């Protein structure tokens, strides 16, 4: 399988980004809001198979010493083929030298642990949808 990993937002179908986030059960919004979020990010990575968007991820960062990863997703039929790893490794190379933080969806911690990330003991957050995030297991 020929997977192309691309950096940057050129030619991205933001409707597809929203649809994929919805398909994998992650927070999703109007396409324009995803475009704003990705375009405002330090690093954006998209994976294509035969011109089909099959996964993506992004990092916000000061480009100096701090970074955070968001919106990591791979289309279900393409999961388990190393695409998520390729996206994350591209992001990590792009913010090399930075501390990198993220919060894993419950059950996905092992994916990030295999990439060398370790559990944080003091992570804190204010979520916009606090009740829903608590119910989904993100907060106490
Ligand atoms: C999590 C996700 C991005 C992983 O992408 P993927 O392409 O399926 O992962 P890969 O095939 O690259 O797997 C890389 C490694 O992580 C492991 N892995 C993948 N998902 C895992 C999980 N849920 N738990 C434990 N290990 C996992 C793989 O076995 C593989 O191990 P290896 O390299 O030692 O063989 C993808 O499953 C996904 O989009 N899930 C739904 C959305 C989601 O939950 N996103 C994360 C939000 S924080």
PDB file of N, CA and C in Angstrom, residues 28-86:
ATOM      1  N   UNK A  28     -16.140  16.936  16.329  1.00  0.00           N
ATOM      2  CA  UNK A  28     -16.141  17.439  14.960  1.00  0.00           C
ATOM      3  C   UNK A  28     -17.035  18.656  14.856  1.00  0.00           C
ATOM      4  N   UNK A  29     -16.692  19.521  13.909  1.00  0.00           N
ATOM      5  CA  UNK A  29     -17.367  20.815  13.781  1.00  0.00           C
ATOM      6  C   UNK A  29     -17.630  21.094  12.308  1.00  0.00           C
ATOM      7  N   UNK A  30     -18.068  22.329  12.025  1.00  0.00           N
ATOM      8  CA  UNK A  30     -18.195  22.748  10.633  1.00  0.00           C
ATOM      9  C   UNK A  30     -16.813  22.708   9.974  1.00  0.00           C
ATOM     10  N   UNK A  31     -16.749  22.355   8.688  1.00  0.00           N
ATOM     11  CA  UNK A  31     -15.457  22.270   7.997  1.00  0.00           C
ATOM     12  C   UNK A  31     -14.598  23.531   8.165  1.00  0.00           C
ATOM     13  N   UNK A  32     -15.246  24.705   8.141  1.00  0.00           N
ATOM     14  CA  UNK A  32     -14.491  25.963   8.237  1.00  0.00           C
ATOM     15  C   UNK A  32     -13.753  26.079   9.568  1.00  0.00           C
ATOM     16  N   UNK A  33     -14.339  25.526  10.628  1.00  0.00           N
ATOM     17  CA  UNK A  33     -13.689  25.605  11.941  1.00  0.00           C
ATOM     18  C   UNK A  33     -12.458  24.694  11.978  1.00  0.00           C
ATOM     19  N   UNK A  34     -12.571  23.526  11.353  1.00  0.00           N
ATOM     20  CA  UNK A  34     -11.387  22.653  11.268  1.00  0.00           C
ATOM     21  C   UNK A  34     -10.298  23.323  10.433  1.00  0.00           C
ATOM     22  N   UNK A  35     -10.694  23.970   9.351  1.00  0.00           N
ATOM     23  CA  UNK A  35      -9.695  24.656   8.521  1.00  0.00           C
ATOM     24  C   UNK A  35      -8.974  25.718   9.352  1.00  0.00           C
ATOM     25  N   UNK A  36      -9.746  26.472  10.131  1.00  0.00           N
ATOM     26  CA  UNK A  36      -9.133  27.511  10.971  1.00  0.00           C
ATOM     27  C   UNK A  36      -8.146  26.896  11.961  1.00  0.00           C
ATOM     28  N   UNK A  37      -8.565  25.774  12.598  1.00  0.00           N
ATOM     29  CA  UNK A  37      -7.705  25.124  13.596  1.00  0.00           C
ATOM     30  C   UNK A  37      -6.413  24.588  12.961  1.00  0.00           C
ATOM     31  N   UNK A  38      -6.553  23.922  11.824  1.00  0.00           N
ATOM     32  CA  UNK A  38      -5.365  23.350  11.171  1.00  0.00           C
ATOM     33  C   UNK A  38      -4.462  24.454  10.636  1.00  0.00           C
ATOM     34  N   UNK A  39      -5.057  25.475  10.020  1.00  0.00           N
ATOM     35  CA  UNK A  39      -4.225  26.545   9.453  1.00  0.00           C
ATOM     36  C   UNK A  39      -3.511  27.335  10.546  1.00  0.00           C
ATOM     37  N   UNK A  40      -4.065  27.354  11.750  1.00  0.00           N
ATOM     38  CA  UNK A  40      -3.439  28.074  12.859  1.00  0.00           C
ATOM     39  C   UNK A  40      -2.421  27.212  13.601  1.00  0.00           C
ATOM     40  N   UNK A  41      -2.241  25.990  13.168  1.00  0.00           N
ATOM     41  CA  UNK A  41      -1.344  25.064  13.875  1.00  0.00           C
ATOM     42  C   UNK A  41       0.089  25.194  13.368  1.00  0.00           C
ATOM     43  N   UNK A  42       1.019  24.779  14.213  1.00  0.00           N
ATOM     44  CA  UNK A  42       2.441  24.804  13.855  1.00  0.00           C
ATOM     45  C   UNK A  42       2.748  23.741  12.805  1.00  0.00           C
ATOM     46  N   UNK A  43       2.171  22.549  13.014  1.00  0.00           N
ATOM     47  CA  UNK A  43       2.445  21.414  12.127  1.00  0.00           C
ATOM     48  C   UNK A  43       1.143  20.733  11.752  1.00  0.00           C
ATOM     49  N   UNK A  44       0.942  20.501  10.470  1.00  0.00           N
ATOM     50  CA  UNK A  44      -0.216  19.726  10.031  1.00  0.00           C
ATOM     51  C   UNK A  44       0.279  18.603   9.125  1.00  0.00           C
ATOM     52  N   UNK A  45      -0.262  17.419   9.351  1.00  0.00           N
ATOM     53  CA  UNK A  45       0.178  16.245   8.589  1.00  0.00           C
ATOM     54  C   UNK A  45      -1.054  15.492   8.088  1.00  0.00           C
ATOM     55  N   UNK A  46      -1.046  15.150   6.803  1.00  0.00           N
ATOM     56  CA  UNK A  46      -2.159  14.429   6.187  1.00  0.00           C
ATOM     57  C   UNK A  46      -1.625  13.194   5.465  1.00  0.00           C
ATOM     58  N   UNK A  47      -2.364  12.089   5.571  1.00  0.00           N
ATOM     59  CA  UNK A  47      -1.963  10.841   4.916  1.00  0.00           C
ATOM     60  C   UNK A  47      -2.956  10.518   3.801  1.00  0.00           C
ATOM     61  N   UNK A  48      -2.427  10.174   2.645  1.00  0.00           N
ATOM     62  CA  UNK A  48      -3.258   9.848   1.477  1.00  0.00           C
ATOM     63  C   UNK A  48      -2.903   8.469   0.939  1.00  0.00           C
ATOM     64  N   UNK A  49      -3.913   7.730   0.517  1.00  0.00           N
ATOM     65  CA  UNK A  49      -3.721   6.484  -0.234  1.00  0.00           C
ATOM     66  C   UNK A  49      -4.453   6.673  -1.562  1.00  0.00           C
ATOM     67  N   UNK A  50      -3.707   6.652  -2.643  1.00  0.00           N
ATOM     68  CA  UNK A  50      -4.286   6.881  -3.986  1.00  0.00           C
ATOM     69  C   UNK A  50      -5.188   8.115  -3.990  1.00  0.00           C
ATOM     70  N   UNK A  51      -4.658   9.215  -3.490  1.00  0.00           N
ATOM     71  CA  UNK A  51      -5.360  10.513  -3.470  1.00  0.00           C
ATOM     72  C   UNK A  51      -6.568  10.558  -2.531  1.00  0.00           C
ATOM     73  N   UNK A  52      -6.787   9.497  -1.772  1.00  0.00           N
ATOM     74  CA  UNK A  52      -7.872   9.520  -0.782  1.00  0.00           C
ATOM     75  C   UNK A  52      -7.296   9.903   0.584  1.00  0.00           C
ATOM     76  N   UNK A  53      -7.919  10.907   1.245  1.00  0.00           N
ATOM     77  CA  UNK A  53      -7.474  11.280   2.591  1.00  0.00           C
ATOM     78  C   UNK A  53      -7.843  10.168   3.571  1.00  0.00           C
ATOM     79  N   UNK A  54      -6.836   9.601   4.252  1.00  0.00           N
ATOM     80  CA  UNK A  54      -7.109   8.476   5.154  1.00  0.00           C
ATOM     81  C   UNK A  54      -6.694   8.756   6.596  1.00  0.00           C
ATOM     82  N   UNK A  55      -6.048   9.897   6.836  1.00  0.00           N
ATOM     83  CA  UNK A  55      -5.668  10.190   8.222  1.00  0.00           C
ATOM     84  C   UNK A  55      -4.982  11.529   8.322  1.00  0.00           C
ATOM     85  N   UNK A  56      -4.873  12.007   9.548  1.00  0.00           N
ATOM     86  CA  UNK A  56      -4.223  13.303   9.759  1.00  0.00           C
ATOM     87  C   UNK A  56      -3.928  13.523  11.240  1.00  0.00           C
ATOM     88  N   UNK A  57      -3.193  14.577  11.504  1.00  0.00           N
ATOM     89  CA  UNK A  57      -2.922  15.004  12.872  1.00  0.00           C
ATOM     90  C   UNK A  57      -2.283  16.380  12.814  1.00  0.00           C
ATOM     91  N   UNK A  58      -2.261  17.063  13.949  1.00  0.00           N
ATOM     92  CA  UNK A  58      -1.658  18.403  13.955  1.00  0.00           C
ATOM     93  C   UNK A  58      -1.070  18.689  15.321  1.00  0.00           C
ATOM     94  N   UNK A  59      -0.141  19.639  15.349  1.00  0.00           N
ATOM     95  CA  UNK A  59       0.421  20.102  16.620  1.00  0.00           C
ATOM     96  C   UNK A  59       0.356  21.616  16.669  1.00  0.00           C
ATOM     97  N   UNK A  60      -0.075  22.148  17.796  1.00  0.00           N
ATOM     98  CA  UNK A  60       0.111  23.567  18.059  1.00  0.00           C
ATOM     99  C   UNK A  60       1.415  23.680  18.827  1.00  0.00           C
ATOM    100  N   UNK A  61       2.138  24.753  18.598  1.00  0.00           N
ATOM    101  CA  UNK A  61       3.459  24.860  19.230  1.00  0.00           C
ATOM    102  C   UNK A  61       3.955  26.293  19.179  1.00  0.00           C
ATOM    103  N   UNK A  62       4.826  26.647  20.149  1.00  0.00           N
ATOM    104  CA  UNK A  62       5.526  27.927  20.071  1.00  0.00           C
ATOM    105  C   UNK A  62       6.776  27.818  19.192  1.00  0.00           C
ATOM    106  N   UNK A  63       7.063  26.597  18.725  1.00  0.00           N
ATOM    107  CA  UNK A  63       8.227  26.400  17.869  1.00  0.00           C
ATOM    108  C   UNK A  63       9.543  26.522  18.618  1.00  0.00           C
ATOM    109  N   UNK A  64       9.467  26.600  19.937  1.00  0.00           N
ATOM    110  CA  UNK A  64      10.679  26.781  20.733  1.00  0.00           C
ATOM    111  C   UNK A  64      10.843  25.634  21.735  1.00  0.00           C
ATOM    112  N   UNK A  65       9.885  25.504  22.663  1.00  0.00           N
ATOM    113  CA  UNK A  65      10.037  24.416  23.632  1.00  0.00           C
ATOM    114  C   UNK A  65       8.750  23.730  24.088  1.00  0.00           C
ATOM    115  N   UNK A  66       7.596  24.157  23.559  1.00  0.00           N
ATOM    116  CA  UNK A  66       6.350  23.478  23.956  1.00  0.00           C
ATOM    117  C   UNK A  66       5.490  23.154  22.740  1.00  0.00           C
ATOM    118  N   UNK A  67       4.849  21.984  22.777  1.00  0.00           N
ATOM    119  CA  UNK A  67       3.958  21.579  21.686  1.00  0.00           C
ATOM    120  C   UNK A  67       2.857  20.677  22.240  1.00  0.00           C
ATOM    121  N   UNK A  68       1.727  20.666  21.547  1.00  0.00           N
ATOM    122  CA  UNK A  68       0.602  19.794  21.922  1.00  0.00           C
ATOM    123  C   UNK A  68      -0.030  19.227  20.666  1.00  0.00           C
ATOM    124  N   UNK A  69      -0.358  17.948  20.711  1.00  0.00           N
ATOM    125  CA  UNK A  69      -0.891  17.237  19.543  1.00  0.00           C
ATOM    126  C   UNK A  69      -2.412  17.105  19.655  1.00  0.00           C
ATOM    127  N   UNK A  70      -3.101  17.343  18.528  1.00  0.00           N
ATOM    128  CA  UNK A  70      -4.564  17.229  18.483  1.00  0.00           C
ATOM    129  C   UNK A  70      -5.010  16.570  17.176  1.00  0.00           C
ATOM    130  N   UNK A  71      -6.273  16.139  17.195  1.00  0.00           N
ATOM    131  CA  UNK A  71      -6.945  15.664  15.970  1.00  0.00           C
ATOM    132  C   UNK A  71      -6.175  14.567  15.241  1.00  0.00           C
ATOM    133  N   UNK A  72      -5.663  13.598  16.009  1.00  0.00           N
ATOM    134  CA  UNK A  72      -5.028  12.416  15.399  1.00  0.00           C
ATOM    135  C   UNK A  72      -6.123  11.431  15.017  1.00  0.00           C
ATOM    136  N   UNK A  73      -6.242  11.131  13.764  1.00  0.00           N
ATOM    137  CA  UNK A  73      -7.288  10.187  13.335  1.00  0.00           C
ATOM    138  C   UNK A  73      -6.870   9.448  12.072  1.00  0.00           C
ATOM    139  N   UNK A  74      -7.236   8.185  12.008  1.00  0.00           N
ATOM    140  CA  UNK A  74      -7.044   7.370  10.804  1.00  0.00           C
ATOM    141  C   UNK A  74      -8.388   6.708  10.497  1.00  0.00           C
ATOM    142  N   UNK A  75      -8.800   6.742   9.251  1.00  0.00           N
ATOM    143  CA  UNK A  75     -10.057   6.119   8.804  1.00  0.00           C
ATOM    144  C   UNK A  75     -10.059   4.637   9.215  1.00  0.00           C
ATOM    145  N   UNK A  76     -11.175   4.155   9.807  1.00  0.00           N
ATOM    146  CA  UNK A  76     -11.185   2.788  10.360  1.00  0.00           C
ATOM    147  C   UNK A  76     -10.596   1.708   9.451  1.00  0.00           C
ATOM    148  N   UNK A  77     -10.972   1.692   8.177  1.00  0.00           N
ATOM    149  CA  UNK A  77     -10.474   0.603   7.310  1.00  0.00           C
ATOM    150  C   UNK A  77      -8.975   0.681   7.044  1.00  0.00           C
ATOM    151  N   UNK A  78      -8.346   1.812   7.406  1.00  0.00           N
ATOM    152  CA  UNK A  78      -6.900   1.956   7.220  1.00  0.00           C
ATOM    153  C   UNK A  78      -6.134   1.917   8.547  1.00  0.00           C
ATOM    154  N   UNK A  79      -6.854   1.692   9.644  1.00  0.00           N
ATOM    155  CA  UNK A  79      -6.181   1.611  10.945  1.00  0.00           C
ATOM    156  C   UNK A  79      -5.380   0.314  11.048  1.00  0.00           C
ATOM    157  N   UNK A  80      -4.363   0.329  11.904  1.00  0.00           N
ATOM    158  CA  UNK A  80      -3.565  -0.870  12.134  1.00  0.00           C
ATOM    159  C   UNK A  80      -2.583  -1.172  11.020  1.00  0.00           C
ATOM    160  N   UNK A  81      -2.298  -0.175  10.175  1.00  0.00           N
ATOM    161  CA  UNK A  81      -1.374  -0.378   9.058  1.00  0.00           C
ATOM    162  C   UNK A  81      -0.148   0.530   9.157  1.00  0.00           C
ATOM    163  N   UNK A  82       0.035   1.156  10.313  1.00  0.00           N
ATOM    164  CA  UNK A  82       1.220   1.999  10.502  1.00  0.00           C
ATOM    165  C   UNK A  82       1.042   3.445  10.082  1.00  0.00           C
ATOM    166  N   UNK A  83      -0.186   3.818   9.651  1.00  0.00           N
ATOM    167  CA  UNK A  83      -0.397   5.190   9.179  1.00  0.00           C
ATOM    168  C   UNK A  83      -0.390   6.183  10.353  1.00  0.00           C
ATOM    169  N   UNK A  84      -1.050   5.812  11.444  1.00  0.00           N
ATOM    170  CA  UNK A  84      -1.038   6.674  12.626  1.00  0.00           C
ATOM    171  C   UNK A  84       0.383   6.908  13.127  1.00  0.00           C
ATOM    172  N   UNK A  85       1.175   5.849  13.145  1.00  0.00           N
ATOM    173  CA  UNK A  85       2.574   5.978  13.574  1.00  0.00           C
ATOM    174  C   UNK A  85       3.331   6.942  12.643  1.00  0.00           C
ATOM    175  N   UNK A  86       3.124   6.798  11.348  1.00  0.00           N
ATOM    176  CA  UNK A  86       3.832   7.664  10.383  1.00  0.00           C
ATOM    177  C   UNK A  86       3.442   9.131  10.586  1.00  0.00           C
TER     178      UNK A  86
END
